[in-house]
Tab-separated table of C-alpha atoms in Angstrom:
chain	number	residue	atom	x	y	z
A	27	UNK	CA	15.889	-11.063	-12.083
A	28	UNK	CA	15.921	-13.345	-9.820
A	29	UNK	CA	14.027	-16.400	-11.129
A	30	UNK	CA	13.111	-17.024	-7.454
A	31	UNK	CA	10.610	-13.873	-8.551
A	32	UNK	CA	9.391	-16.384	-11.302
A	33	UNK	CA	6.395	-18.547	-10.966
A	34	UNK	CA	5.502	-20.730	-14.319
A	35	UNK	CA	1.378	-21.138	-14.256
A	36	UNK	CA	1.134	-22.909	-17.039
A	37	UNK	CA	3.188	-24.044	-19.892
A	38	UNK	CA	1.254	-23.124	-22.550
A	39	UNK	CA	2.250	-24.639	-26.014
A	40	UNK	CA	5.377	-22.668	-28.127
A	41	UNK	CA	3.371	-23.141	-31.446
A	42	UNK	CA	0.496	-21.061	-30.427
A	43	UNK	CA	-0.429	-18.502	-33.223
A	44	UNK	CA	-0.084	-15.386	-31.383
A	45	UNK	CA	-0.313	-11.879	-32.229
A	46	UNK	CA	1.187	-10.033	-28.509
A	47	UNK	CA	2.786	-10.608	-24.953
A	48	UNK	CA	-0.202	-9.875	-22.970
A	49	UNK	CA	0.995	-8.076	-19.277
A	50	UNK	CA	-1.612	-7.687	-16.840
A	51	UNK	CA	-0.511	-4.727	-14.627
A	52	UNK	CA	-2.228	-4.485	-11.229
A	53	UNK	CA	-0.177	-4.180	-8.175
A	54	UNK	CA	2.669	-2.972	-9.721
A	55	UNK	CA	1.613	0.375	-11.860
A	56	UNK	CA	4.860	1.155	-13.064
A	57	UNK	CA	7.170	1.153	-15.774
A	58	UNK	CA	10.914	1.406	-13.293
A	59	UNK	CA	12.075	-1.519	-10.808
A	60	UNK	CA	9.154	-3.614	-12.637
A	61	UNK	CA	10.346	-7.082	-13.127
A	62	UNK	CA	6.898	-8.468	-14.138
A	63	UNK	CA	7.068	-5.801	-17.243
A	64	UNK	CA	10.896	-6.874	-17.712
A	65	UNK	CA	9.880	-10.349	-18.102
A	66	UNK	CA	7.172	-9.464	-20.437
A	67	UNK	CA	9.089	-7.710	-23.000
A	68	UNK	CA	12.501	-10.433	-22.381
A	69	UNK	CA	9.232	-13.276	-23.836
A	70	UNK	CA	8.282	-10.457	-26.857
A	71	UNK	CA	11.609	-10.216	-28.162
A	72	UNK	CA	12.192	-14.157	-27.821
A	73	UNK	CA	9.088	-14.754	-30.377
A	74	UNK	CA	9.277	-10.894	-32.125
A	75	UNK	CA	5.955	-9.888	-30.927
A	76	UNK	CA	4.430	-6.500	-30.035
A	77	UNK	CA	4.528	-5.995	-26.150
A	78	UNK	CA	0.440	-4.724	-24.869
A	79	UNK	CA	0.208	-3.733	-21.247
A	80	UNK	CA	-3.746	-3.951	-19.955
A	81	UNK	CA	-5.716	-2.924	-17.269
A	82	UNK	CA	-8.621	-2.086	-15.887
A	83	UNK	CA	-10.137	0.293	-13.690
A	84	UNK	CA	-12.699	-1.413	-11.648
A	85	UNK	CA	-15.738	1.301	-10.493
A	86	UNK	CA	-16.264	-1.456	-7.463
A	87	UNK	CA	-12.949	-1.803	-6.474
A	88	UNK	CA	-13.117	-2.634	-2.581
A	89	UNK	CA	-13.570	0.692	-0.673
A	90	UNK	CA	-12.358	2.746	-3.263
A	91	UNK	CA	-13.875	6.472	-4.005
A	92	UNK	CA	-11.965	9.271	-5.700
A	93	UNK	CA	-9.635	10.421	-3.632
A	94	UNK	CA	-7.486	6.583	-4.600
A	95	UNK	CA	-8.768	6.719	-8.224
A	96	UNK	CA	-7.623	10.214	-8.439
A	97	UNK	CA	-3.964	9.386	-7.280
A	98	UNK	CA	-4.537	5.873	-8.934
A	99	UNK	CA	-4.970	7.372	-12.445
A	100	UNK	CA	-2.463	10.416	-12.073
A	101	UNK	CA	0.077	7.483	-11.806
A	102	UNK	CA	-1.567	5.595	-14.653
A	103	UNK	CA	-0.949	8.938	-16.831
A	104	UNK	CA	3.034	8.773	-16.535
A	105	UNK	CA	2.970	5.173	-17.228
A	106	UNK	CA	0.967	5.437	-20.826
A	107	UNK	CA	3.296	8.613	-21.231
A	108	UNK	CA	6.145	6.421	-20.681
A	109	UNK	CA	5.200	2.545	-22.301
A	110	UNK	CA	4.444	4.584	-26.171
A	111	UNK	CA	7.515	6.234	-25.819
A	112	UNK	CA	9.305	2.200	-25.278
A	113	UNK	CA	6.691	1.604	-28.172
A	114	UNK	CA	4.721	-0.687	-25.811
A	115	UNK	CA	1.019	-0.644	-26.508
A	116	UNK	CA	-1.042	0.146	-22.975
A	117	UNK	CA	-4.685	-0.966	-23.217
A	118	UNK	CA	-6.981	0.853	-20.812
A	119	UNK	CA	-10.700	-1.209	-19.837
A	120	UNK	CA	-13.431	-0.263	-17.460
A	121	UNK	CA	-14.573	-2.935	-15.919
A	122	UNK	CA	-13.793	-6.297	-13.424
A	123	UNK	CA	-10.187	-6.817	-14.857
A	124	UNK	CA	-10.381	-10.709	-14.206
A	125	UNK	CA	-13.212	-9.884	-16.472
A	126	UNK	CA	-12.326	-7.207	-19.129
A	127	UNK	CA	-8.747	-9.314	-19.723
A	128	UNK	CA	-10.277	-12.332	-20.703
A	129	UNK	CA	-10.993	-11.392	-24.365
A	130	UNK	CA	-7.438	-10.752	-25.103
A	131	UNK	CA	-6.057	-14.044	-24.209
A	132	UNK	CA	-7.878	-15.496	-27.112
A	133	UNK	CA	-4.512	-13.584	-29.392
A	134	UNK	CA	-2.190	-13.825	-27.168
A	135	UNK	CA	0.781	-15.745	-26.764
A	136	UNK	CA	1.808	-15.301	-22.994
A	137	UNK	CA	-0.378	-13.782	-20.371
A	138	UNK	CA	2.362	-12.204	-17.405
A	139	UNK	CA	0.625	-10.977	-14.222
A	140	UNK	CA	2.132	-8.995	-11.102
A	141	UNK	CA	1.785	-11.216	-7.943
A	142	UNK	CA	-1.163	-10.345	-5.833
A	143	UNK	CA	-0.761	-10.790	-2.081
A	144	UNK	CA	-4.814	-10.011	-0.688
A	145	UNK	CA	-7.183	-11.659	-0.268
A	146	UNK	CA	-9.387	-10.199	-3.729
A	147	UNK	CA	-6.157	-10.059	-5.997
A	148	UNK	CA	-5.423	-13.901	-5.330
A	149	UNK	CA	-9.316	-14.039	-6.932
A	150	UNK	CA	-9.369	-12.659	-9.229
A	151	UNK	CA	-5.559	-13.622	-10.719
A	152	UNK	CA	-6.804	-17.185	-10.220
A	153	UNK	CA	-10.793	-16.498	-12.263
A	154	UNK	CA	-7.958	-15.151	-15.114
A	155	UNK	CA	-6.259	-18.422	-14.817
A	156	UNK	CA	-9.327	-20.742	-14.893
A	157	UNK	CA	-10.561	-19.383	-17.746
A	158	UNK	CA	-7.426	-19.197	-19.654
A	159	UNK	CA	-7.087	-22.166	-22.881
A	160	UNK	CA	-3.991	-24.699	-21.546
A	161	UNK	CA	-2.198	-23.902	-25.248
A	162	UNK	CA	-1.493	-19.808	-23.205
A	163	UNK	CA	1.568	-19.626	-21.159
A	164	UNK	CA	1.231	-18.159	-17.738
A	165	UNK	CA	3.750	-16.474	-15.408
A	166	UNK	CA	3.670	-14.777	-12.489
A	167	UNK	CA	6.427	-12.542	-11.267
A	168	UNK	CA	6.752	-10.958	-7.356
A	169	UNK	CA	7.930	-7.604	-8.085
A	170	UNK	CA	6.336	-5.539	-5.358
A	171	UNK	CA	8.462	-6.848	-2.463
A	172	UNK	CA	11.936	-7.143	-2.513
A	173	UNK	CA	11.765	-10.522	-1.611
A	174	UNK	CA	9.073	-12.761	-3.072
A	175	UNK	CA	6.502	-13.547	0.217
A	176	UNK	CA	6.811	-17.301	-0.796
A	177	UNK	CA	10.816	-16.975	-0.397
A	178	UNK	CA	10.888	-15.066	2.596
A	179	UNK	CA	9.295	-17.384	4.512
A	180	UNK	CA	6.427	-19.882	4.010
A	181	UNK	CA	4.414	-19.487	6.939
A	182	UNK	CA	2.985	-16.508	9.072
A	183	UNK	CA	4.993	-14.827	11.211
A	184	UNK	CA	5.109	-13.793	15.041
A	185	UNK	CA	6.629	-11.060	14.555
A	186	UNK	CA	9.736	-8.724	13.160
A	187	UNK	CA	12.541	-10.502	15.555
A	188	UNK	CA	11.737	-14.094	13.830
A	189	UNK	CA	11.418	-12.723	9.750
A	190	UNK	CA	13.935	-10.064	10.029
A	191	UNK	CA	16.756	-12.542	10.684
A	192	UNK	CA	14.815	-14.713	7.242
A	193	UNK	CA	15.160	-11.263	5.271
A	194	UNK	CA	18.628	-10.003	6.241
A	195	UNK	CA	20.277	-13.348	5.529
A	196	UNK	CA	19.064	-13.453	2.125
A	197	UNK	CA	17.860	-9.866	0.726
A	198	UNK	CA	21.088	-9.117	-0.898
A	199	UNK	CA	20.435	-11.583	-3.660
A	200	UNK	CA	17.397	-9.194	-4.093
A	201	UNK	CA	18.899	-6.728	-5.770
A	202	UNK	CA	18.392	-7.536	-8.939
A	203	UNK	CA	17.108	-4.855	-11.313
A	204	UNK	CA	19.503	-3.080	-13.755
A	205	UNK	CA	17.304	-1.237	-16.340
A	206	UNK	CA	14.427	-1.884	-19.033
A	207	UNK	CA	14.637	-4.211	-21.851
A	208	UNK	CA	14.547	-2.057	-24.914
A	209	UNK	CA	11.353	-4.479	-27.042
A	210	UNK	CA	12.564	-5.329	-30.250
A	211	UNK	CA	8.680	-5.768	-32.123
A	212	UNK	CA	6.955	-1.989	-31.308
A	213	UNK	CA	4.099	-2.143	-34.069
A	214	UNK	CA	1.430	-0.070	-32.784
A	215	UNK	CA	-1.774	-2.327	-32.446
A	216	UNK	CA	-4.214	0.088	-32.712
A	217	UNK	CA	-6.151	-1.667	-29.695
A	218	UNK	CA	-8.646	0.888	-28.629
A	219	UNK	CA	-8.519	2.339	-24.706
A	220	UNK	CA	-11.761	3.573	-22.961
A	221	UNK	CA	-10.293	6.365	-22.438
A	222	UNK	CA	-6.721	7.995	-23.193
A	223	UNK	CA	-6.414	9.703	-19.369
A	224	UNK	CA	-5.592	13.402	-21.285
A	225	UNK	CA	-8.449	14.439	-19.162
A	226	UNK	CA	-8.207	12.656	-15.795
A	227	UNK	CA	-11.118	15.346	-14.115
A	228	UNK	CA	-13.350	14.290	-16.605
A	229	UNK	CA	-12.792	10.490	-16.621
A	230	UNK	CA	-13.770	10.486	-13.094
A	231	UNK	CA	-16.855	12.549	-13.397
A	232	UNK	CA	-17.814	10.177	-15.975
A	233	UNK	CA	-17.123	7.096	-13.805
A	234	UNK	CA	-19.791	5.555	-11.848
A	235	UNK	CA	-17.879	5.213	-8.718
A	236	UNK	CA	-17.964	6.437	-4.398
A	237	UNK	CA	-17.217	10.689	-4.905
A	238	UNK	CA	-18.116	11.183	-0.846
A	239	UNK	CA	-14.431	11.773	-0.378
A	240	UNK	CA	-12.509	14.204	-2.538
A	241	UNK	CA	-9.157	13.732	-3.384
A	242	UNK	CA	-5.857	15.429	-1.483
A	243	UNK	CA	-4.995	18.437	-1.855
A	244	UNK	CA	-1.557	17.899	-1.009
A	245	UNK	CA	-0.515	14.851	-2.457
A	246	UNK	CA	-0.544	13.801	-6.545
A	247	UNK	CA	0.141	10.395	-7.608
A	248	UNK	CA	2.948	9.057	-9.794
A	249	UNK	CA	6.591	8.125	-10.025
A	250	UNK	CA	7.912	11.083	-10.708
A	251	UNK	CA	5.895	12.815	-7.665
A	252	UNK	CA	7.456	9.323	-5.411
A	253	UNK	CA	10.909	10.501	-7.137
A	254	UNK	CA	11.081	13.729	-6.487
A	255	UNK	CA	9.585	13.625	-2.710
A	256	UNK	CA	12.178	10.644	-1.966
A	257	UNK	CA	14.716	12.514	-3.228
A	258	UNK	CA	14.329	15.779	-1.209
A	259	UNK	CA	14.197	12.962	1.839
A	260	UNK	CA	17.434	11.742	0.919
A	261	UNK	CA	18.593	15.311	0.406
A	262	UNK	CA	17.274	17.141	3.733
A	263	UNK	CA	15.552	14.401	5.945
A	264	UNK	CA	16.917	10.958	6.066
A	265	UNK	CA	19.777	11.731	8.844
A	266	UNK	CA	16.843	12.935	10.985
A	267	UNK	CA	15.039	9.468	10.583
A	268	UNK	CA	15.466	8.262	13.927
A	269	UNK	CA	13.996	11.012	14.497
A	270	UNK	CA	10.555	11.139	12.625
A	271	UNK	CA	8.309	9.598	15.475
A	272	UNK	CA	7.816	13.203	16.408
A	273	UNK	CA	4.742	14.094	14.710
A	274	UNK	CA	5.572	18.111	15.135
A	275	UNK	CA	8.475	17.619	12.556
A	276	UNK	CA	7.895	16.506	8.805
A	277	UNK	CA	10.915	13.658	9.117
A	278	UNK	CA	9.071	10.892	7.468
A	279	UNK	CA	9.417	9.935	3.616
A	280	UNK	CA	5.838	9.407	2.698
A	281	UNK	CA	6.329	6.848	0.211
A	282	UNK	CA	3.914	4.261	1.621
A	283	UNK	CA	0.821	5.842	-0.821
A	284	UNK	CA	3.466	5.422	-3.860
A	285	UNK	CA	4.121	1.712	-2.033
A	286	UNK	CA	0.717	1.099	-2.481
A	287	UNK	CA	-0.010	1.591	-5.742
A	288	UNK	CA	3.148	-0.017	-6.728
A	289	UNK	CA	4.006	3.859	-8.367
A	290	UNK	CA	6.963	2.806	-7.179
A	291	UNK	CA	9.127	0.135	-5.663
A	292	UNK	CA	11.222	-0.762	-2.031
A	293	UNK	CA	13.543	-2.054	-4.396
A	294	UNK	CA	13.871	1.285	-6.640
A	295	UNK	CA	14.006	2.897	-2.681
A	296	UNK	CA	16.423	0.436	-1.140
A	297	UNK	CA	18.880	1.352	-4.370
A	298	UNK	CA	18.790	4.907	-4.055
A	299	UNK	CA	19.012	4.659	-0.112
A	300	UNK	CA	22.558	2.217	-1.193
A	301	UNK	CA	23.751	4.754	-3.439
A	302	UNK	CA	23.806	7.377	-1.201
A	303	UNK	CA	25.498	5.258	2.065
A	304	UNK	CA	28.022	4.357	0.074
A	305	UNK	CA	28.556	8.042	-0.865
A	306	UNK	CA	28.949	8.394	2.688
A	307	UNK	CA	25.529	10.887	2.428
A	308	UNK	CA	23.284	9.141	5.186
A	309	UNK	CA	24.575	7.957	8.875
A	310	UNK	CA	24.290	4.118	9.048
A	311	UNK	CA	21.954	4.248	11.431
A	312	UNK	CA	19.802	6.236	9.821
A	313	UNK	CA	20.457	4.168	6.982
A	314	UNK	CA	19.496	1.102	9.426
A	315	UNK	CA	16.549	3.243	10.675
A	316	UNK	CA	15.067	3.339	7.021
A	317	UNK	CA	15.915	-0.241	6.007
A	318	UNK	CA	13.813	-1.643	8.993
A	319	UNK	CA	10.648	-0.220	7.917
A	320	UNK	CA	11.720	-0.915	4.117
A	321	UNK	CA	12.461	-3.873	4.415
A	322	UNK	CA	11.174	-5.926	8.308
A	323	UNK	CA	7.915	-4.292	8.429
A	324	UNK	CA	6.928	-4.097	4.629
A	325	UNK	CA	7.873	-7.400	4.414
A	326	UNK	CA	5.797	-9.276	7.535
A	327	UNK	CA	2.369	-6.915	6.488
A	328	UNK	CA	2.755	-8.434	3.311
A	329	UNK	CA	3.550	-12.059	5.116
A	330	UNK	CA	0.349	-11.105	7.333
A	331	UNK	CA	-1.969	-10.982	4.875
A	332	UNK	CA	-0.532	-13.815	2.285
A	333	UNK	CA	-0.131	-16.403	4.692
A	334	UNK	CA	-3.229	-15.603	7.632
A	335	UNK	CA	-6.819	-16.691	5.923
A	336	UNK	CA	-8.743	-13.992	8.345
A	337	UNK	CA	-6.043	-11.306	8.468
A	338	UNK	CA	-9.287	-9.076	8.135
A	339	UNK	CA	-11.891	-10.132	10.196
A	340	UNK	CA	-11.760	-9.765	14.370
A	341	UNK	CA	-11.934	-12.822	15.065
A	342	UNK	CA	-8.746	-13.948	12.991
A	343	UNK	CA	-6.409	-10.970	13.383
A	344	UNK	CA	-4.849	-11.682	15.836
A	345	UNK	CA	-3.236	-13.892	18.502
A	346	UNK	CA	-4.766	-16.346	21.101
A	347	UNK	CA	-3.471	-13.890	23.919
A	348	UNK	CA	-4.924	-10.812	22.774
A	349	UNK	CA	-8.124	-12.267	22.716
A	350	UNK	CA	-7.997	-13.696	26.036
A	351	UNK	CA	-7.133	-10.560	27.526
A	352	UNK	CA	-10.217	-8.306	25.826
A	353	UNK	CA	-12.406	-11.120	26.551
A	354	UNK	CA	-11.598	-10.271	30.126
A	355	UNK	CA	-11.672	-6.957	30.227
A	356	UNK	CA	-14.697	-6.505	28.025
A	357	UNK	CA	-17.213	-5.625	30.981
A	358	UNK	CA	-14.770	-2.015	31.843
A	359	UNK	CA	-16.060	0.658	32.054
A	360	UNK	CA	-14.816	3.357	29.425
A	361	UNK	CA	-14.210	7.039	30.760
A	362	UNK	CA	-15.715	8.109	27.068
A	363	UNK	CA	-17.610	7.008	24.752
A	364	UNK	CA	-18.102	8.288	21.085
A	365	UNK	CA	-19.916	6.729	18.014
A	366	UNK	CA	-18.573	6.515	15.099
A	367	UNK	CA	-20.040	9.881	13.456
A	368	UNK	CA	-18.730	11.472	16.338
A	369	UNK	CA	-14.921	10.067	15.408
A	370	UNK	CA	-15.146	10.333	12.043
A	371	UNK	CA	-16.577	14.201	12.612
A	372	UNK	CA	-13.456	14.656	14.846
A	373	UNK	CA	-15.789	15.907	17.507
A	374	UNK	CA	-14.126	14.293	20.511
A	375	UNK	CA	-12.868	15.890	24.014
A	376	UNK	CA	-8.764	14.629	22.687
A	377	UNK	CA	-7.011	17.911	20.726
A	378	UNK	CA	-4.074	15.606	19.429
A	379	UNK	CA	-7.134	12.495	18.294
A	380	UNK	CA	-8.722	14.965	16.393
A	381	UNK	CA	-5.897	16.684	14.555
A	382	UNK	CA	-4.821	12.908	13.846
A	383	UNK	CA	-8.424	12.510	12.298
A	384	UNK	CA	-8.560	15.667	10.419
A	385	UNK	CA	-5.378	15.276	9.106
A	386	UNK	CA	-6.503	11.579	7.883
A	387	UNK	CA	-9.900	13.484	6.542
A	388	UNK	CA	-8.704	16.448	4.728
A	389	UNK	CA	-4.325	15.166	3.272
A	390	UNK	CA	-5.305	11.318	2.950
A	391	UNK	CA	-2.676	10.591	4.818
A	392	UNK	CA	-1.795	10.596	8.929
A	393	UNK	CA	1.873	10.950	10.522
A	394	UNK	CA	2.707	7.151	11.620
A	395	UNK	CA	3.132	7.754	14.878
A	396	UNK	CA	-0.385	9.177	15.597
A	397	UNK	CA	-1.826	6.225	13.210
A	398	UNK	CA	-0.810	3.949	16.246
A	399	UNK	CA	-2.368	6.585	19.111
A	400	UNK	CA	-5.270	7.206	17.046
A	401	UNK	CA	-6.795	3.971	16.599
A	402	UNK	CA	-5.571	2.997	20.201
A	403	UNK	CA	-8.183	6.043	21.335
A	404	UNK	CA	-11.316	4.714	19.030
A	405	UNK	CA	-10.249	0.764	20.547
A	406	UNK	CA	-10.709	2.904	24.622
A	407	UNK	CA	-13.688	4.834	23.212
A	408	UNK	CA	-16.212	2.259	21.286
A	409	UNK	CA	-18.329	-0.044	23.445
A	410	UNK	CA	-16.681	-3.041	22.374
A	411	UNK	CA	-13.134	-4.221	20.942
A	412	UNK	CA	-14.963	-5.519	17.315
A	413	UNK	CA	-16.616	-2.202	16.892
A	414	UNK	CA	-13.990	-0.738	17.696
A	415	UNK	CA	-12.299	-3.005	14.364
A	416	UNK	CA	-14.784	-1.787	12.544
A	417	UNK	CA	-14.561	1.406	12.911
A	418	UNK	CA	-10.340	1.521	12.156
A	419	UNK	CA	-11.092	-0.770	9.200
A	420	UNK	CA	-14.058	2.043	7.403
A	421	UNK	CA	-12.122	4.616	8.472
A	422	UNK	CA	-8.946	3.677	7.629
A	423	UNK	CA	-9.769	2.245	4.169
A	424	UNK	CA	-11.933	5.544	3.368
A	425	UNK	CA	-9.743	8.378	3.730
A	426	UNK	CA	-6.071	6.617	3.688
A	427	UNK	CA	-4.456	6.731	0.539
A	428	UNK	CA	-2.252	4.386	1.245
A	429	UNK	CA	-5.057	2.627	2.573
A	430	UNK	CA	-7.083	-1.030	1.607
A	431	UNK	CA	-3.282	-2.483	1.913
A	432	UNK	CA	-1.405	-5.362	3.608
A	433	UNK	CA	0.823	-2.493	5.665
A	434	UNK	CA	-2.959	-1.109	7.143
A	435	UNK	CA	-4.024	-4.533	7.907
A	436	UNK	CA	-1.152	-5.392	9.729
A	437	UNK	CA	-0.683	-1.705	11.553
A	438	UNK	CA	-4.255	-2.315	12.543
A	439	UNK	CA	-4.042	-5.893	14.036
A	440	UNK	CA	-0.818	-4.494	15.816
A	441	UNK	CA	-3.072	-2.041	17.706
A	442	UNK	CA	-4.943	-5.616	19.030
A	443	UNK	CA	-1.484	-7.153	19.429
A	444	UNK	CA	-0.323	-8.951	16.659
A	445	UNK	CA	3.029	-8.752	15.886
A	446	UNK	CA	3.585	-7.441	19.604
A	447	UNK	CA	4.114	-8.994	23.284
A	448	UNK	CA	1.943	-8.657	26.383
A	449	UNK	CA	2.371	-5.409	28.461
A	450	UNK	CA	1.617	-4.174	31.879
A	451	UNK	CA	-2.667	-5.376	32.443
A	452	UNK	CA	-4.391	-2.052	32.727
A	453	UNK	CA	-8.345	-1.094	32.676
A	454	UNK	CA	-9.712	-1.639	28.776
A	455	UNK	CA	-6.924	-2.596	27.101
A	456	UNK	CA	-5.778	-5.901	29.611
A	457	UNK	CA	-2.299	-6.659	28.135
A	458	UNK	CA	-2.554	-4.512	25.281
A	459	UNK	CA	-0.315	-2.002	24.481
A	460	UNK	CA	-1.592	1.123	25.763
A	461	UNK	CA	-0.979	4.707	24.810
A	462	UNK	CA	-1.814	7.876	25.740
A	463	UNK	CA	-1.726	11.448	25.385
A	464	UNK	CA	0.556	11.846	28.251
A	465	UNK	CA	2.680	10.355	26.705
A	466	UNK	CA	2.670	12.596	23.404
A	467	UNK	CA	3.488	15.737	25.387
A	468	UNK	CA	6.028	14.115	26.936
A	469	UNK	CA	8.194	13.195	24.291
A	470	UNK	CA	7.180	15.501	21.755
A	471	UNK	CA	6.148	19.122	21.217
A	472	UNK	CA	3.070	17.657	19.949
A	473	UNK	CA	0.724	21.178	19.846
A	474	UNK	CA	3.202	22.385	16.761
A	475	UNK	CA	1.715	19.808	15.046
A	476	UNK	CA	-2.317	20.454	15.828
A	477	UNK	CA	-1.292	23.993	14.588
A	478	UNK	CA	-0.281	22.158	11.534
A	479	UNK	CA	-3.109	20.686	11.103
A	480	UNK	CA	-5.393	22.812	11.870
A	481	UNK	CA	-3.745	25.484	8.797
A	482	UNK	CA	-3.843	22.477	6.784
A	483	UNK	CA	-7.658	22.033	7.531
A	484	UNK	CA	-9.007	25.497	7.133
A	485	UNK	CA	-7.095	26.068	4.019
A	486	UNK	CA	-8.611	23.095	2.896
A	487	UNK	CA	-11.789	24.025	3.390
A	488	UNK	CA	-11.870	27.769	2.038
A	489	UNK	CA	-10.553	25.855	-1.586
A	490	UNK	CA	-13.350	23.283	-1.461
A	491	UNK	CA	-16.175	25.182	0.459
A	492	UNK	CA	-16.016	22.898	3.143
A	493	UNK	CA	-16.289	20.107	1.121
A	494	UNK	CA	-14.259	17.165	2.424
């Protein structure tokens, strides 16, 4: 592991009497390519102690609902199984993680945490640090990014063109994962979990969570599913990736939801790409196009939420020129006006927007290009820019499996000018980038996309008695 991934929060005492080393798994819900887990195993082996991996499910986690919890638990069930096979204790609790972990710090020699990037994630980790005794060693490891967020840049970057040279210069130094270290002390500590994850649906039914959105009928969670999808992508789609903007095709990798929950690592994906490139299975241009998204654009999004305090507030999320142009056009007449309910129910005049909205509602995913079009139309159709922003964030976080994510907040802000440039001035949008149905029709066989989504919607409604 590149040492720059590690932040030593508290040195602790080597004389502390302890029963185990504790790894608080939160951002990185996986075993493979998990630097934080590997670091915890290293510490445990140094002091010949068993390892406990702690995870707590917060039923009131911000904006989370049944769809998100189901996908997450499918992944955690795999994690538990793999850890147990490796002789590592897995402890599952129900409640706020930062509170539920406190009692287990007493008998821990060291606490290892994975890095949090968004505001509430930082607050959770700081709470634990503040409530820990001084004799506890505390380490934080950035394992969800290829380059640690604080190394890639020390400030909020203006755009991809400013962060790209910084990342390109050093990212090879962070291809730094080889294999999972073997834990020496495999003692079963018999610490009781709140659930064994054998019956996920029953467990979810028992939790006091938001059940308003049903799990995706198409996308299932876990590392195994992620690897299967990415392998299919490498075999059949990657050399068409430069055409992946076309919603009528199926050339995307679908990795965003697995990356969101940390069920697969971006470094894992990068190494698989390099392996195929070195074997002559990927064209150089396709490789570059995918790495641009995986490495540059993704890490720009994490840079955005990590350094920009108001990343989730309308008044703080974009650039001054964008606010200026919105203020200048705030009274422009809109040709169509829709309220949130009409938008959420895909009840607009635009069949392409309706298809995108239905893809989101029924599957938990939306084609990447259509996400931009979808958000731009909401900006165009709602009475104010702020109302549009709030509606986009609300729907994004409610329905997307990969919502509530740095990529989401950066992507929405991009629709309002962040990480973008001023364009030719026009009604309503001012100098914000504009998108319209004619563009979809000119570039793509967009009716194929509409037909595909209508088929998914019909099948889903039959199977679920009309429930979303």
